[in-house]
mmCIF file of C-alpha atoms in Angstrom:
data_model
loop_
_atom_site.group_PDB
_atom_site.id
_atom_site.type_symbol
_atom_site.label_atom_id
_atom_site.label_comp_id
_atom_site.label_asym_id
_atom_site.label_seq_id
_atom_site.Cartn_x
_atom_site.Cartn_y
_atom_site.Cartn_z
ATOM 1 C CA LEU A 1 95.961 63.734 91.568
ATOM 2 C CA VAL A 2 96.928 63.157 95.316
ATOM 3 C CA CYS A 3 97.577 59.898 96.763
ATOM 4 C CA LEU A 4 96.880 58.602 100.324
ATOM 5 C CA GLU A 5 97.959 55.271 101.027
ATOM 6 C CA GLU A 6 96.301 53.121 103.480
ATOM 7 C CA GLY A 7 96.123 54.914 107.148
ATOM 8 C CA ALA A 8 97.773 57.688 106.011
ATOM 9 C CA ALA A 9 96.482 61.161 107.597
ATOM 10 C CA VAL A 10 96.331 64.946 106.682
ATOM 11 C CA GLY A 11 96.596 67.477 109.260
ATOM 12 C CA PRO A 12 94.108 70.343 109.186
ATOM 13 C CA ASN A 13 95.204 73.466 106.861
ATOM 14 C CA SER A 14 98.002 71.143 105.302
ATOM 15 C CA VAL A 15 98.953 71.716 101.562
ATOM 16 C CA LEU A 16 99.121 68.646 99.179
ATOM 17 C CA PRO A 17 100.405 69.935 95.826
ATOM 18 C CA GLN A 18 99.578 67.816 92.555
ATOM 19 C CA GLY A 19 101.468 64.462 92.642
ATOM 20 C CA ALA A 20 101.530 64.334 96.354
ATOM 21 C CA ARG A 21 101.928 60.829 97.730
ATOM 22 C CA VAL A 22 101.483 60.383 101.468
ATOM 23 C CA PRO A 23 103.100 56.812 102.420
ATOM 24 C CA ALA A 24 101.018 54.098 104.401
ATOM 25 C CA GLY A 25 100.895 55.011 108.170
ATOM 26 C CA GLU A 26 102.262 58.605 107.735
ATOM 27 C CA ALA A 27 100.555 61.922 108.692
ATOM 28 C CA VAL A 28 101.371 65.115 107.220
ATOM 29 C CA LEU A 29 101.387 67.765 110.096
ATOM 30 C CA PRO A 30 99.028 70.258 110.734
ATOM 31 C CA LEU A 31 99.900 73.611 108.623
ATOM 32 C CA SER A 32 102.503 71.886 106.554
ATOM 33 C CA SER A 33 103.028 70.242 103.087
ATOM 34 C CA ALA A 34 104.156 66.968 101.347
ATOM 35 C CA PRO A 35 106.251 66.969 97.914
ATOM 36 C CA GLY A 36 104.455 67.021 95.107
ATOM 37 C CA TRP A 37 105.540 66.375 91.390
ATOM 38 C CA HIS A 38 107.468 69.883 91.505
ATOM 39 C CA GLY A 39 109.067 69.398 94.824
ATOM 40 C CA ALA A 40 108.054 70.750 98.101
ATOM 41 C CA VAL A 41 105.728 73.846 98.801
ATOM 42 C CA GLY A 42 106.613 75.617 102.206
ATOM 43 C CA GLY A 43 107.641 73.543 105.379
ATOM 44 C CA VAL A 44 107.404 69.511 104.878
ATOM 45 C CA ALA A 45 106.331 67.789 107.897
ATOM 46 C CA SER A 46 105.296 64.336 108.456
ATOM 47 C CA GLN A 47 105.433 61.914 111.234
ATOM 48 C CA PRO A 48 104.154 58.311 111.709
ATOM 49 C CA ALA A 49 100.081 58.224 111.961
ATOM 50 C CA ARG A 50 98.705 56.921 115.363
ATOM 51 C CA ASP A 51 96.055 54.299 115.404
ATOM 52 C CA LEU A 52 92.883 56.049 115.847
ATOM 53 C CA LYS A 53 91.082 53.149 116.871
ATOM 54 C CA ASN A 54 93.074 53.473 120.193
ATOM 55 C CA ARG A 55 90.967 54.432 122.883
ATOM 56 C CA LEU A 56 93.685 55.550 125.076
ATOM 57 C CA PHE A 57 94.822 57.616 122.185
ATOM 58 C CA GLN A 58 91.549 58.947 121.755
ATOM 59 C CA ARG A 59 91.231 59.855 125.344
ATOM 60 C CA GLN A 60 94.366 61.684 125.584
ATOM 61 C CA GLN A 61 93.638 63.753 122.500
ATOM 62 C CA GLY A 62 90.253 64.816 123.990
ATOM 63 C CA ILE A 63 91.762 66.000 126.968
ATOM 64 C CA LEU A 64 94.805 67.815 125.282
ATOM 65 C CA ARG A 65 92.234 69.355 122.887
ATOM 66 C CA ALA A 66 90.044 70.538 125.952
ATOM 67 C CA PHE A 67 92.861 71.826 128.160
ATOM 68 C CA ALA A 68 95.482 73.217 125.967
ATOM 69 C CA GLY A 69 94.206 73.414 122.268
ATOM 70 C CA VAL A 70 91.075 75.283 122.919
ATOM 71 C CA PRO A 71 92.575 78.045 125.226
ATOM 72 C CA LEU A 72 95.714 77.905 122.957
ATOM 73 C CA VAL A 73 93.374 78.962 119.821
ATOM 74 C CA ILE A 74 91.318 81.342 121.934
ATOM 75 C CA SER A 75 94.254 83.244 122.965
ATOM 76 C CA ILE A 76 95.739 83.342 119.486
ATOM 77 C CA SER A 77 92.828 84.736 118.077
ATOM 78 C CA ALA A 78 92.465 87.274 120.681
ATOM 79 C CA LEU A 79 96.342 88.163 120.318
ATOM 80 C CA SER A 80 95.771 89.967 116.779
ATOM 81 C CA TYR A 81 93.173 92.166 118.565
ATOM 82 C CA VAL A 82 95.707 93.923 121.063
ATOM 83 C CA PRO A 83 97.369 96.069 118.421
ATOM 84 C CA VAL A 84 93.838 96.885 117.224
ATOM 85 C CA VAL A 85 92.640 98.247 120.641
ATOM 86 C CA PHE A 86 96.044 100.488 120.835
ATOM 87 C CA ALA A 87 95.602 101.814 117.159
ATOM 88 C CA LEU A 88 91.991 102.932 118.016
ATOM 89 C CA LEU A 89 92.920 104.632 120.999
ATOM 90 C CA ARG A 90 95.811 106.556 119.695
ATOM 91 C CA PHE A 91 93.367 107.497 116.734
ATOM 92 C CA TRP A 92 90.959 108.824 118.977
ATOM 93 C CA ALA A 93 93.441 110.650 120.815
ATOM 94 C CA PHE A 94 94.760 111.875 117.154
ATOM 95 C CA VAL A 95 90.947 113.033 116.128
ATOM 96 C CA ALA A 96 90.200 114.611 119.508
ATOM 97 C CA ALA A 97 93.119 116.630 119.391
ATOM 98 C CA ARG A 98 92.605 117.937 115.750
ATOM 99 C CA VAL A 99 88.864 118.300 115.470
ATOM 100 C CA SER A 100 86.263 120.168 117.519
ATOM 101 C CA ASP A 101 84.452 118.007 120.293
ATOM 102 C CA GLU A 102 81.313 118.316 118.200
ATOM 103 C CA GLN A 103 82.526 116.597 115.012
ATOM 104 C CA ALA A 104 85.425 114.287 116.867
ATOM 105 C CA PHE A 105 82.667 111.293 117.380
ATOM 106 C CA SER A 106 81.626 111.606 113.899
ATOM 107 C CA VAL A 107 85.064 111.630 112.261
ATOM 108 C CA PHE A 108 85.996 108.717 114.410
ATOM 109 C CA PHE A 109 82.777 106.799 113.711
ATOM 110 C CA VAL A 110 83.324 107.395 109.832
ATOM 111 C CA LEU A 111 87.096 106.557 109.966
ATOM 112 C CA SER A 112 87.365 103.821 112.747
ATOM 113 C CA PRO A 113 86.300 101.120 110.505
ATOM 114 C CA TRP A 114 89.068 101.552 108.052
ATOM 115 C CA VAL A 115 91.674 101.662 110.945
ATOM 116 C CA PHE A 116 90.473 98.866 112.738
ATOM 117 C CA ASN A 117 90.236 96.689 109.517
ATOM 118 C CA SER A 118 93.895 97.612 108.318
ATOM 119 C CA VAL A 119 95.569 97.041 111.685
ATOM 120 C CA HIS A 120 93.478 93.899 112.187
ATOM 121 C CA PHE A 121 94.510 92.377 108.820
ATOM 122 C CA VAL A 122 98.308 93.360 109.388
ATOM 123 C CA SER A 123 98.188 91.922 112.837
ATOM 124 C CA LYS A 124 96.124 88.627 111.966
ATOM 125 C CA VAL A 125 98.876 87.871 108.956
ATOM 126 C CA VAL A 126 101.752 88.267 111.591
ATOM 127 C CA VAL A 127 100.342 85.934 114.120
ATOM 128 C CA ALA A 128 99.435 83.593 111.429
ATOM 129 C CA VAL A 129 103.069 83.657 110.155
ATOM 130 C CA ALA A 130 104.532 83.470 113.799
ATOM 131 C CA VAL A 131 102.188 80.464 114.666
ATOM 132 C CA LYS A 132 103.254 78.595 111.197
ATOM 133 C CA ARG A 133 106.993 79.347 112.049
ATOM 134 C CA CYS A 134 106.557 77.826 115.619
ATOM 135 C CA ILE A 135 104.424 74.841 114.582
ATOM 136 C CA VAL A 136 106.652 74.092 111.097
ATOM 137 C CA GLY A 137 109.552 75.726 111.485
ATOM 138 C CA PRO A 138 111.286 77.844 108.549
ATOM 139 C CA LEU A 139 110.259 77.478 105.224
ATOM 140 C CA HIS A 140 112.921 76.029 102.591
ATOM 141 C CA PRO A 141 112.265 76.348 98.727
ATOM 142 C CA GLY A 142 111.483 73.424 97.095
ATOM 143 C CA ALA A 143 113.864 70.867 95.175
ATOM 144 C CA LYS A 144 112.934 71.911 91.696
ATOM 145 C CA ALA A 145 113.549 75.196 90.277
ATOM 146 C CA TRP A 146 110.214 77.467 89.689
ATOM 147 C CA ALA A 147 108.790 77.174 86.481
ATOM 148 C CA HIS A 148 105.565 78.750 84.959
ATOM 149 C CA GLY A 149 102.804 76.223 86.005
ATOM 150 C CA ALA A 150 104.691 74.788 88.990
ATOM 151 C CA GLU A 151 101.875 76.248 90.867
#
């Protein structure tokens, strides 16, 4: 059971474990956690919640999302494709050097999805971990020792 008191807020992609209680007027930051019955999971980060009925706050948030948030999200999403492009170029050079010209495209066409997905998955994980560390900071172990069922 999770308890959000009056005026509490939870950011996107936050984790609230069993027994978490977010105090009145507090907000759990995006990509972070709140302590539960078995301690904290991941990085715990909260701050006082802003009054969402405040028109100036809503306007500032809209401007911030439009001119900083959206370009940043697009850039971060595109960042994971950079290693993919280099890997596919290197893979094409590898295949073209070892297979005849008639078969090179067929070999590349059949194997390139595997190269693309493997490199893209690894780079997506690296980017996600880097962004989380930038936003939340280093992750610290919870207060209680791990035990079966604590997940």
